[in-house]
Amino acid sequence: MSFVIDLDAERREVQYPDGIPVKFGGEQFIFPAELPAEALDPILSDELDLVGLLGEVLESSDGDAGIKEVVNALFRRPSLPRKFLEAIRQTYAILLGDQHEEFLKRRPFIGDYVRLTTGLTKVYGVELGKLFRSADSSESDSETSSPTSPDTTGSTPDESGSAPDSPDSSDSDG
C-alpha cells in the first residue's frame, strides 16, 4: 500500500543524527535535527499578535504595504519590539534546552540571531511567510482562471522526506 503522507519516512534525523551543529563564540551548540512545533509558539502567541500586526499593515495599505505602514503599525504597538525579542529568546530556549544559558553567556547580537535564524530556516525548510499565508490564497473560483500546472507531476518523490534524484548535482560536504 502506498501512502500519500508517510510520517514514518526518513526525517532530518537521518541527515543530522546528532542534531545540527552551530559554532558561536568559539563553542559548538547542537540544535534539534527537526524543528519542534512548540518552538514556534512564542512567535505565534496571541500576546505578540504578529498575525494581527500583519493583517493591520496589509489592511491599512490595501495589500501594498511599505515601510511607512509597518512603522505606523509598530508605533501603535510600542511594546512589540521588546515582546518580539523575548519571543525570539524563548524560541531559542526551546531549541537549545540545557545549552541555552551557555548560549546567552556568549551575548548574541541581533545580527547573530538574524544570521542564525536565517540559516536554521534553510536547514529546517520553514518559511515564516508561508505560515501566515491563507491556505486557500492561491485558489480561485473564477470561471476565467485555470490551473497553471497539472494536479500531479513526475518530480514528486515516492517517499515523504526523500529528495528526487538529480544527476546534475554533486554531493559536497563542505
PDB file of C-alpha atoms in Angstrom:
ATOM      1  CA  MET A   1       0.000   0.000   0.000  1.00  0.00           C
ATOM      2  CA  SER A   2       1.301   3.459  -0.885  1.00  0.00           C
ATOM      3  CA  PHE A   3       0.684   6.383   1.452  1.00  0.00           C
ATOM      4  CA  VAL A   4       0.098   9.960   0.367  1.00  0.00           C
ATOM      5  CA  ILE A   5       1.766  11.168   3.565  1.00  0.00           C
ATOM      6  CA  ASP A   6       4.173   8.902   5.372  1.00  0.00           C
ATOM      7  CA  LEU A   7       5.177  10.390   8.714  1.00  0.00           C
ATOM      8  CA  ASP A   8       7.385   7.352   9.326  1.00  0.00           C
ATOM      9  CA  ALA A   9       9.547   8.100   6.272  1.00  0.00           C
ATOM     10  CA  GLU A  10      13.099   9.336   6.653  1.00  0.00           C
ATOM     11  CA  ARG A  11      13.303  12.548   8.595  1.00  0.00           C
ATOM     12  CA  ARG A  12      16.021  15.131   9.028  1.00  0.00           C
ATOM     13  CA  GLU A  13      17.421  12.996  11.882  1.00  0.00           C
ATOM     14  CA  VAL A  14      18.893  10.760   9.185  1.00  0.00           C
ATOM     15  CA  GLN A  15      20.764  13.717   7.709  1.00  0.00           C
ATOM     16  CA  TYR A  16      21.747  15.153  11.120  1.00  0.00           C
ATOM     17  CA  PRO A  17      21.561  12.169  13.509  1.00  0.00           C
ATOM     18  CA  ASP A  18      23.319  14.070  16.301  1.00  0.00           C
ATOM     19  CA  GLY A  19      21.490  17.370  15.725  1.00  0.00           C
ATOM     20  CA  ILE A  20      22.517  20.463  13.783  1.00  0.00           C
ATOM     21  CA  PRO A  21      25.904  21.769  14.983  1.00  0.00           C
ATOM     22  CA  VAL A  22      26.280  25.556  15.147  1.00  0.00           C
ATOM     23  CA  LYS A  23      29.521  27.319  16.054  1.00  0.00           C
ATOM     24  CA  PHE A  24      29.106  30.519  18.047  1.00  0.00           C
ATOM     25  CA  GLY A  25      31.527  32.343  20.328  1.00  0.00           C
ATOM     26  CA  GLY A  26      34.114  29.600  19.966  1.00  0.00           C
ATOM     27  CA  GLU A  27      31.668  26.958  21.240  1.00  0.00           C
ATOM     28  CA  GLN A  28      29.522  24.386  19.487  1.00  0.00           C
ATOM     29  CA  PHE A  29      25.787  24.306  20.107  1.00  0.00           C
ATOM     30  CA  ILE A  30      23.576  21.469  18.910  1.00  0.00           C
ATOM     31  CA  PHE A  31      20.104  22.311  17.628  1.00  0.00           C
ATOM     32  CA  PRO A  32      17.494  19.563  17.195  1.00  0.00           C
ATOM     33  CA  ALA A  33      17.536  17.859  13.799  1.00  0.00           C
ATOM     34  CA  GLU A  34      13.804  18.547  13.378  1.00  0.00           C
ATOM     35  CA  LEU A  35      12.095  21.807  14.309  1.00  0.00           C
ATOM     36  CA  PRO A  36       9.801  21.101  17.263  1.00  0.00           C
ATOM     37  CA  ALA A  37       6.339  22.586  16.679  1.00  0.00           C
ATOM     38  CA  GLU A  38       6.431  24.109  20.166  1.00  0.00           C
ATOM     39  CA  ALA A  39       9.410  26.264  19.114  1.00  0.00           C
ATOM     40  CA  LEU A  40       7.044  28.445  17.080  1.00  0.00           C
ATOM     41  CA  ASP A  41       4.628  29.017  19.986  1.00  0.00           C
ATOM     42  CA  PRO A  42       6.401  32.143  21.321  1.00  0.00           C
ATOM     43  CA  ILE A  43       6.479  33.759  17.862  1.00  0.00           C
ATOM     44  CA  LEU A  44       2.848  32.923  17.094  1.00  0.00           C
ATOM     45  CA  SER A  45       1.494  33.790  20.544  1.00  0.00           C
ATOM     46  CA  ASP A  46      -1.688  35.835  20.937  1.00  0.00           C
ATOM     47  CA  GLU A  47       0.215  38.218  23.227  1.00  0.00           C
ATOM     48  CA  LEU A  48       2.733  39.040  20.489  1.00  0.00           C
ATOM     49  CA  ASP A  49      -0.027  39.082  17.824  1.00  0.00           C
ATOM     50  CA  LEU A  50       2.227  39.184  14.773  1.00  0.00           C
ATOM     51  CA  VAL A  51      -0.622  37.867  12.651  1.00  0.00           C
ATOM     52  CA  GLY A  52      -2.756  40.813  13.809  1.00  0.00           C
ATOM     53  CA  LEU A  53       0.077  43.216  13.042  1.00  0.00           C
ATOM     54  CA  LEU A  54       0.493  41.804   9.540  1.00  0.00           C
ATOM     55  CA  GLY A  55      -3.256  41.996   8.975  1.00  0.00           C
ATOM     56  CA  GLU A  56      -3.337  45.604  10.160  1.00  0.00           C
ATOM     57  CA  VAL A  57      -0.431  46.567   7.909  1.00  0.00           C
ATOM     58  CA  LEU A  58      -1.975  44.910   4.869  1.00  0.00           C
ATOM     59  CA  GLU A  59      -5.415  46.371   5.587  1.00  0.00           C
ATOM     60  CA  SER A  60      -4.065  49.898   6.003  1.00  0.00           C
ATOM     61  CA  SER A  61      -2.238  49.688   2.699  1.00  0.00           C
ATOM     62  CA  ASP A  62      -4.793  47.774   0.617  1.00  0.00           C
ATOM     63  CA  GLY A  63      -2.289  44.921   0.292  1.00  0.00           C
ATOM     64  CA  ASP A  64       0.576  47.138  -0.888  1.00  0.00           C
ATOM     65  CA  ALA A  65       2.474  47.604   2.377  1.00  0.00           C
ATOM     66  CA  GLY A  66       5.604  49.666   2.614  1.00  0.00           C
ATOM     67  CA  ILE A  67       7.948  50.833   5.341  1.00  0.00           C
ATOM     68  CA  LYS A  68       5.572  53.661   6.334  1.00  0.00           C
ATOM     69  CA  GLU A  69       2.717  51.245   7.094  1.00  0.00           C
ATOM     70  CA  VAL A  70       4.981  48.912   9.071  1.00  0.00           C
ATOM     71  CA  VAL A  71       6.436  51.791  11.122  1.00  0.00           C
ATOM     72  CA  ASN A  72       2.966  53.217  11.814  1.00  0.00           C
ATOM     73  CA  ALA A  73       1.721  49.820  12.985  1.00  0.00           C
ATOM     74  CA  LEU A  74       4.780  49.447  15.244  1.00  0.00           C
ATOM     75  CA  PHE A  75       4.170  52.866  16.821  1.00  0.00           C
ATOM     76  CA  ARG A  76       0.639  51.704  17.671  1.00  0.00           C
ATOM     77  CA  ARG A  77       2.274  48.758  19.492  1.00  0.00           C
ATOM     78  CA  PRO A  78       5.223  50.305  21.355  1.00  0.00           C
ATOM     79  CA  SER A  79       5.848  47.170  23.440  1.00  0.00           C
ATOM     80  CA  LEU A  80       6.063  44.910  20.368  1.00  0.00           C
ATOM     81  CA  PRO A  81       9.838  45.113  19.768  1.00  0.00           C
ATOM     82  CA  ARG A  82      10.572  44.065  23.363  1.00  0.00           C
ATOM     83  CA  LYS A  83       7.943  41.295  23.222  1.00  0.00           C
ATOM     84  CA  PHE A  84       9.327  40.098  19.890  1.00  0.00           C
ATOM     85  CA  LEU A  85      12.874  39.909  21.245  1.00  0.00           C
ATOM     86  CA  GLU A  86      11.590  37.961  24.250  1.00  0.00           C
ATOM     87  CA  ALA A  87       9.732  35.582  21.906  1.00  0.00           C
ATOM     88  CA  ILE A  88      12.976  35.010  19.982  1.00  0.00           C
ATOM     89  CA  ARG A  89      14.797  34.235  23.242  1.00  0.00           C
ATOM     90  CA  GLN A  90      12.027  31.829  24.271  1.00  0.00           C
ATOM     91  CA  THR A  91      12.199  30.104  20.895  1.00  0.00           C
ATOM     92  CA  TYR A  92      15.950  29.614  21.249  1.00  0.00           C
ATOM     93  CA  ALA A  93      15.465  28.372  24.825  1.00  0.00           C
ATOM     94  CA  ILE A  94      13.141  25.676  23.464  1.00  0.00           C
ATOM     95  CA  LEU A  95      15.570  24.773  20.681  1.00  0.00           C
ATOM     96  CA  LEU A  96      18.704  24.722  22.835  1.00  0.00           C
ATOM     97  CA  GLY A  97      17.301  23.298  26.054  1.00  0.00           C
ATOM     98  CA  ASP A  98      20.129  22.896  28.599  1.00  0.00           C
ATOM     99  CA  GLN A  99      22.559  24.712  26.293  1.00  0.00           C
ATOM    100  CA  HIS A 100      20.551  27.961  26.312  1.00  0.00           C
ATOM    101  CA  GLU A 101      22.242  29.566  29.328  1.00  0.00           C
ATOM    102  CA  GLU A 102      25.672  28.888  27.839  1.00  0.00           C
ATOM    103  CA  PHE A 103      24.479  30.347  24.527  1.00  0.00           C
ATOM    104  CA  LEU A 104      23.303  33.547  26.282  1.00  0.00           C
ATOM    105  CA  LYS A 105      26.681  33.888  28.010  1.00  0.00           C
ATOM    106  CA  ARG A 106      28.126  34.446  24.528  1.00  0.00           C
ATOM    107  CA  ARG A 107      25.954  37.598  24.368  1.00  0.00           C
ATOM    108  CA  PRO A 108      24.462  37.173  20.900  1.00  0.00           C
ATOM    109  CA  PHE A 109      23.907  40.359  18.922  1.00  0.00           C
ATOM    110  CA  ILE A 110      20.711  40.961  16.974  1.00  0.00           C
ATOM    111  CA  GLY A 111      22.707  40.211  13.818  1.00  0.00           C
ATOM    112  CA  ASP A 112      23.713  36.854  15.315  1.00  0.00           C
ATOM    113  CA  TYR A 113      20.053  35.988  15.862  1.00  0.00           C
ATOM    114  CA  VAL A 114      19.222  37.083  12.308  1.00  0.00           C
ATOM    115  CA  ARG A 115      22.023  35.035  10.737  1.00  0.00           C
ATOM    116  CA  LEU A 116      21.286  32.015  12.913  1.00  0.00           C
ATOM    117  CA  THR A 117      17.551  32.188  12.256  1.00  0.00           C
ATOM    118  CA  THR A 118      18.136  32.562   8.516  1.00  0.00           C
ATOM    119  CA  GLY A 119      20.485  29.582   8.485  1.00  0.00           C
ATOM    120  CA  LEU A 120      18.200  27.398  10.572  1.00  0.00           C
ATOM    121  CA  THR A 121      15.122  28.203   8.466  1.00  0.00           C
ATOM    122  CA  LYS A 122      17.030  26.938   5.420  1.00  0.00           C
ATOM    123  CA  VAL A 123      18.064  23.734   7.175  1.00  0.00           C
ATOM    124  CA  TYR A 124      14.606  23.165   8.693  1.00  0.00           C
ATOM    125  CA  GLY A 125      12.868  24.123   5.451  1.00  0.00           C
ATOM    126  CA  VAL A 126      10.486  26.507   7.194  1.00  0.00           C
ATOM    127  CA  GLU A 127       9.435  29.837   5.722  1.00  0.00           C
ATOM    128  CA  LEU A 128       7.625  32.039   8.220  1.00  0.00           C
ATOM    129  CA  GLY A 129       5.878  33.916   5.419  1.00  0.00           C
ATOM    130  CA  LYS A 130       4.142  30.702   4.406  1.00  0.00           C
ATOM    131  CA  LEU A 131       2.918  30.181   7.963  1.00  0.00           C
ATOM    132  CA  PHE A 132       0.959  33.446   7.803  1.00  0.00           C
ATOM    133  CA  ARG A 133      -0.477  32.914   4.315  1.00  0.00           C
ATOM    134  CA  SER A 134      -4.050  31.696   3.992  1.00  0.00           C
ATOM    135  CA  ALA A 135      -4.273  28.055   2.932  1.00  0.00           C
ATOM    136  CA  ASP A 136      -6.619  28.909   0.067  1.00  0.00           C
ATOM    137  CA  SER A 137      -4.859  32.085  -1.090  1.00  0.00           C
ATOM    138  CA  SER A 138      -3.833  30.533  -4.417  1.00  0.00           C
ATOM    139  CA  GLU A 139      -7.208  29.041  -5.253  1.00  0.00           C
ATOM    140  CA  SER A 140      -9.760  30.838  -7.379  1.00  0.00           C
ATOM    141  CA  ASP A 141     -13.440  30.243  -8.126  1.00  0.00           C
ATOM    142  CA  SER A 142     -13.293  32.432 -11.209  1.00  0.00           C
ATOM    143  CA  GLU A 143     -14.514  30.883 -14.460  1.00  0.00           C
ATOM    144  CA  THR A 144     -11.687  32.548 -16.369  1.00  0.00           C
ATOM    145  CA  SER A 145      -8.881  31.141 -14.260  1.00  0.00           C
ATOM    146  CA  SER A 146      -7.228  27.829 -14.943  1.00  0.00           C
ATOM    147  CA  PRO A 147      -4.544  25.857 -13.137  1.00  0.00           C
ATOM    148  CA  THR A 148      -1.004  26.729 -14.125  1.00  0.00           C
ATOM    149  CA  SER A 149       0.165  23.145 -13.762  1.00  0.00           C
ATOM    150  CA  PRO A 150      -1.388  19.690 -13.659  1.00  0.00           C
ATOM    151  CA  ASP A 151      -2.504  18.197 -10.356  1.00  0.00           C
ATOM    152  CA  THR A 152       0.368  15.723 -10.386  1.00  0.00           C
ATOM    153  CA  THR A 153       3.944  15.946 -11.515  1.00  0.00           C
ATOM    154  CA  GLY A 154       6.620  13.380 -12.149  1.00  0.00           C
ATOM    155  CA  SER A 155       9.066  15.222  -9.902  1.00  0.00           C
ATOM    156  CA  THR A 156       7.380  14.345  -6.614  1.00  0.00           C
ATOM    157  CA  PRO A 157       9.394  11.763  -4.652  1.00  0.00           C
ATOM    158  CA  ASP A 158       7.714   8.431  -3.908  1.00  0.00           C
ATOM    159  CA  GLU A 159       8.524   8.702  -0.198  1.00  0.00           C
ATOM    160  CA  SER A 160       7.894  11.637   2.069  1.00  0.00           C
ATOM    161  CA  GLY A 161      11.172  13.154   3.208  1.00  0.00           C
ATOM    162  CA  SER A 162      13.199  11.870   0.295  1.00  0.00           C
ATOM    163  CA  ALA A 163      14.610  14.097  -2.399  1.00  0.00           C
ATOM    164  CA  PRO A 164      14.302  13.391  -6.116  1.00  0.00           C
ATOM    165  CA  ASP A 165      17.469  12.184  -7.823  1.00  0.00           C
ATOM    166  CA  SER A 166      19.373  14.922  -9.581  1.00  0.00           C
ATOM    167  CA  PRO A 167      22.200  13.658 -11.771  1.00  0.00           C
ATOM    168  CA  ASP A 168      23.459  17.202 -12.403  1.00  0.00           C
ATOM    169  CA  SER A 169      24.133  17.957  -8.749  1.00  0.00           C
ATOM    170  CA  SER A 170      27.254  16.940  -6.895  1.00  0.00           C
ATOM    171  CA  ASP A 171      27.467  15.967  -3.274  1.00  0.00           C
ATOM    172  CA  SER A 172      29.716  18.179  -1.207  1.00  0.00           C
ATOM    173  CA  ASP A 173      30.334  18.139   2.488  1.00  0.00           C
ATOM    174  CA  GLY A 174      31.849  21.454   2.544  1.00  0.00           C
TER     175      GLY A 174
END
